[in-house]
Amino acid sequence: MFGNESWVSETVAAVNGDEAFERAAEHFDGSVAMEIGDDIVWLKVYRGEIIDTERYVPQFGATFRLVGSERAWQRLAAGETSFSQALYETTVRTRGNKLEANRLRDAIELFVRHLQTTTPDDPSRMVGER
């Protein structure tokens, strides 16, 4: 599924070390599914920390999803676009609980910034061969 999964663990480690992310997500107990084309990264967030990740959405689902093509996520990871711009241009969309997605907007922005600093030099390596 993912050619190089280290970007997930490196991004999560960076996010979990960020006090701003902790404050932005301190009252959230839920999960976010990032749909990267046909691939998925599921993130369980509890009290300002990502406590679990999976490459699928567990049977209890996700609070909300961030959905975009592989290219849209690669552009985000490369810093070619911001999360706000991707939402505005609808290259990344939210599905599911819109209230929670909006409430977590700052935390997601911080996650994307960490993604930009921890992603491989070639963002196309984020997604592997199928």
mmCIF file of C-alpha atoms in Angstrom:
data_model
loop_
_atom_site.group_PDB
_atom_site.id
_atom_site.type_symbol
_atom_site.label_atom_id
_atom_site.label_comp_id
_atom_site.label_asym_id
_atom_site.label_seq_id
_atom_site.Cartn_x
_atom_site.Cartn_y
_atom_site.Cartn_z
ATOM 1 C CA MET A 1 0.000 0.000 0.000
ATOM 2 C CA PHE A 2 2.443 2.727 1.109
ATOM 3 C CA GLY A 3 5.868 2.534 -0.458
ATOM 4 C CA ASN A 4 7.483 4.430 2.393
ATOM 5 C CA GLU A 5 5.489 4.425 5.603
ATOM 6 C CA SER A 6 8.112 6.341 7.544
ATOM 7 C CA TRP A 7 6.413 9.629 6.640
ATOM 8 C CA VAL A 8 3.389 8.573 8.688
ATOM 9 C CA SER A 9 5.351 7.720 11.835
ATOM 10 C CA GLU A 10 7.669 10.721 11.436
ATOM 11 C CA THR A 11 4.756 13.106 10.957
ATOM 12 C CA VAL A 12 2.868 11.656 13.936
ATOM 13 C CA ALA A 13 5.991 11.930 16.123
ATOM 14 C CA ALA A 14 6.464 15.565 15.097
ATOM 15 C CA VAL A 15 2.782 16.363 15.673
ATOM 16 C CA ASN A 16 2.809 14.698 19.090
ATOM 17 C CA GLY A 17 5.773 16.851 20.080
ATOM 18 C CA ASP A 18 3.988 20.084 19.147
ATOM 19 C CA GLU A 19 2.320 21.942 22.012
ATOM 20 C CA ALA A 20 0.262 23.992 19.550
ATOM 21 C CA PHE A 21 -1.261 20.785 18.126
ATOM 22 C CA GLU A 22 -1.916 19.519 21.643
ATOM 23 C CA ARG A 23 -3.811 22.718 22.492
ATOM 24 C CA ALA A 24 -5.721 22.691 19.189
ATOM 25 C CA ALA A 25 -6.909 19.094 19.685
ATOM 26 C CA GLU A 26 -7.029 18.875 23.487
ATOM 27 C CA HIS A 27 -10.825 18.420 23.633
ATOM 28 C CA PHE A 28 -11.105 15.994 20.717
ATOM 29 C CA ASP A 29 -11.701 12.281 21.166
ATOM 30 C CA GLY A 30 -12.204 10.863 17.712
ATOM 31 C CA SER A 31 -10.523 9.783 14.538
ATOM 32 C CA VAL A 32 -9.604 11.203 11.176
ATOM 33 C CA ALA A 33 -9.299 9.171 8.000
ATOM 34 C CA MET A 34 -7.004 10.672 5.376
ATOM 35 C CA GLU A 35 -8.008 9.262 2.013
ATOM 36 C CA ILE A 36 -5.047 9.621 -0.333
ATOM 37 C CA GLY A 37 -6.473 8.472 -3.629
ATOM 38 C CA ASP A 38 -7.355 4.823 -2.988
ATOM 39 C CA ASP A 39 -5.148 4.602 0.111
ATOM 40 C CA ILE A 40 -6.070 5.440 3.698
ATOM 41 C CA VAL A 41 -4.284 6.585 6.816
ATOM 42 C CA TRP A 42 -6.491 6.485 9.919
ATOM 43 C CA LEU A 43 -5.480 8.604 12.906
ATOM 44 C CA LYS A 44 -6.956 8.186 16.392
ATOM 45 C CA VAL A 45 -6.706 11.464 18.295
ATOM 46 C CA TYR A 46 -7.299 11.674 22.038
ATOM 47 C CA ARG A 47 -6.705 14.716 24.252
ATOM 48 C CA GLY A 48 -4.336 16.427 21.858
ATOM 49 C CA GLU A 49 -2.276 13.421 20.858
ATOM 50 C CA ILE A 50 -2.400 10.945 17.991
ATOM 51 C CA ILE A 51 -2.471 7.674 19.895
ATOM 52 C CA ASP A 52 -2.920 5.174 17.057
ATOM 53 C CA THR A 53 -2.650 4.884 13.280
ATOM 54 C CA GLU A 54 -3.824 2.280 10.799
ATOM 55 C CA ARG A 55 -3.727 1.849 7.029
ATOM 56 C CA TYR A 56 -7.465 1.207 7.032
ATOM 57 C CA VAL A 57 -10.542 2.520 8.804
ATOM 58 C CA PRO A 58 -11.488 0.188 11.663
ATOM 59 C CA GLN A 59 -15.052 -1.096 11.842
ATOM 60 C CA PHE A 60 -16.147 1.725 14.157
ATOM 61 C CA GLY A 61 -15.325 4.233 11.401
ATOM 62 C CA ALA A 62 -13.915 7.740 11.509
ATOM 63 C CA THR A 63 -15.302 10.946 12.972
ATOM 64 C CA PHE A 64 -14.547 12.616 9.652
ATOM 65 C CA ARG A 65 -12.502 12.073 6.519
ATOM 66 C CA LEU A 66 -10.122 14.249 4.537
ATOM 67 C CA VAL A 67 -10.503 13.104 0.942
ATOM 68 C CA GLY A 68 -8.221 13.985 -1.943
ATOM 69 C CA SER A 69 -6.408 12.516 -4.895
ATOM 70 C CA GLU A 70 -2.825 11.271 -4.589
ATOM 71 C CA ARG A 71 -1.702 14.380 -6.473
ATOM 72 C CA ALA A 72 -3.605 16.725 -4.124
ATOM 73 C CA TRP A 73 -1.905 15.171 -1.078
ATOM 74 C CA GLN A 74 1.484 15.215 -2.808
ATOM 75 C CA ARG A 75 1.024 18.946 -3.504
ATOM 76 C CA LEU A 76 0.136 19.501 0.152
ATOM 77 C CA ALA A 77 3.148 17.499 1.344
ATOM 78 C CA ALA A 78 5.473 19.371 -1.020
ATOM 79 C CA GLY A 79 4.191 22.717 0.239
ATOM 80 C CA GLU A 80 2.881 23.651 -3.208
ATOM 81 C CA THR A 81 -0.491 24.414 -1.637
ATOM 82 C CA SER A 82 -1.820 25.029 1.862
ATOM 83 C CA PHE A 83 -4.560 23.032 3.522
ATOM 84 C CA SER A 84 -6.865 26.054 3.391
ATOM 85 C CA GLN A 85 -6.189 26.492 -0.317
ATOM 86 C CA ALA A 86 -6.796 22.784 -0.968
ATOM 87 C CA LEU A 87 -10.169 23.055 0.790
ATOM 88 C CA TYR A 88 -11.057 26.230 -1.078
ATOM 89 C CA GLU A 89 -10.160 24.661 -4.428
ATOM 90 C CA THR A 90 -11.910 21.427 -3.334
ATOM 91 C CA THR A 91 -8.858 19.298 -4.156
ATOM 92 C CA VAL A 92 -9.244 18.051 -0.565
ATOM 93 C CA ARG A 93 -12.723 17.722 0.903
ATOM 94 C CA THR A 94 -14.148 16.794 4.268
ATOM 95 C CA ARG A 95 -16.744 14.079 4.721
ATOM 96 C CA GLY A 96 -18.515 12.981 7.831
ATOM 97 C CA ASN A 97 -18.932 15.135 10.914
ATOM 98 C CA LYS A 98 -18.431 18.662 9.505
ATOM 99 C CA LEU A 99 -18.749 20.265 12.943
ATOM 100 C CA GLU A 100 -15.808 18.258 14.298
ATOM 101 C CA ALA A 101 -13.826 18.807 11.093
ATOM 102 C CA ASN A 102 -14.298 22.561 11.441
ATOM 103 C CA ARG A 103 -13.519 22.456 15.158
ATOM 104 C CA LEU A 104 -10.260 20.621 14.415
ATOM 105 C CA ARG A 105 -9.272 22.927 11.551
ATOM 106 C CA ASP A 106 -6.282 24.445 13.383
ATOM 107 C CA ALA A 107 -5.031 21.008 14.400
ATOM 108 C CA ILE A 108 -5.301 19.778 10.809
ATOM 109 C CA GLU A 109 -3.399 22.837 9.572
ATOM 110 C CA LEU A 110 -0.624 22.002 12.043
ATOM 111 C CA PHE A 111 -0.645 18.345 10.974
ATOM 112 C CA VAL A 112 -0.191 19.407 7.335
ATOM 113 C CA ARG A 113 2.698 21.722 8.266
ATOM 114 C CA HIS A 114 4.434 18.811 9.989
ATOM 115 C CA LEU A 115 3.652 16.628 6.978
ATOM 116 C CA GLN A 116 5.454 19.186 4.833
ATOM 117 C CA THR A 117 8.591 19.029 6.986
ATOM 118 C CA THR A 118 8.683 15.234 7.356
ATOM 119 C CA THR A 119 7.613 14.088 3.909
ATOM 120 C CA PRO A 120 10.172 12.463 1.607
ATOM 121 C CA ASP A 121 12.038 14.733 -0.800
ATOM 122 C CA ASP A 122 9.902 13.211 -3.538
ATOM 123 C CA PRO A 123 6.255 13.306 -2.332
ATOM 124 C CA SER A 124 5.286 10.746 -4.969
ATOM 125 C CA ARG A 125 6.987 8.205 -2.645
ATOM 126 C CA MET A 126 4.179 8.751 -0.124
ATOM 127 C CA VAL A 127 2.061 6.214 -1.984
ATOM 128 C CA GLY A 128 3.547 2.934 -3.159
ATOM 129 C CA GLU A 129 2.870 0.537 -5.957
ATOM 130 C CA ARG A 130 -0.458 -1.257 -5.940
#
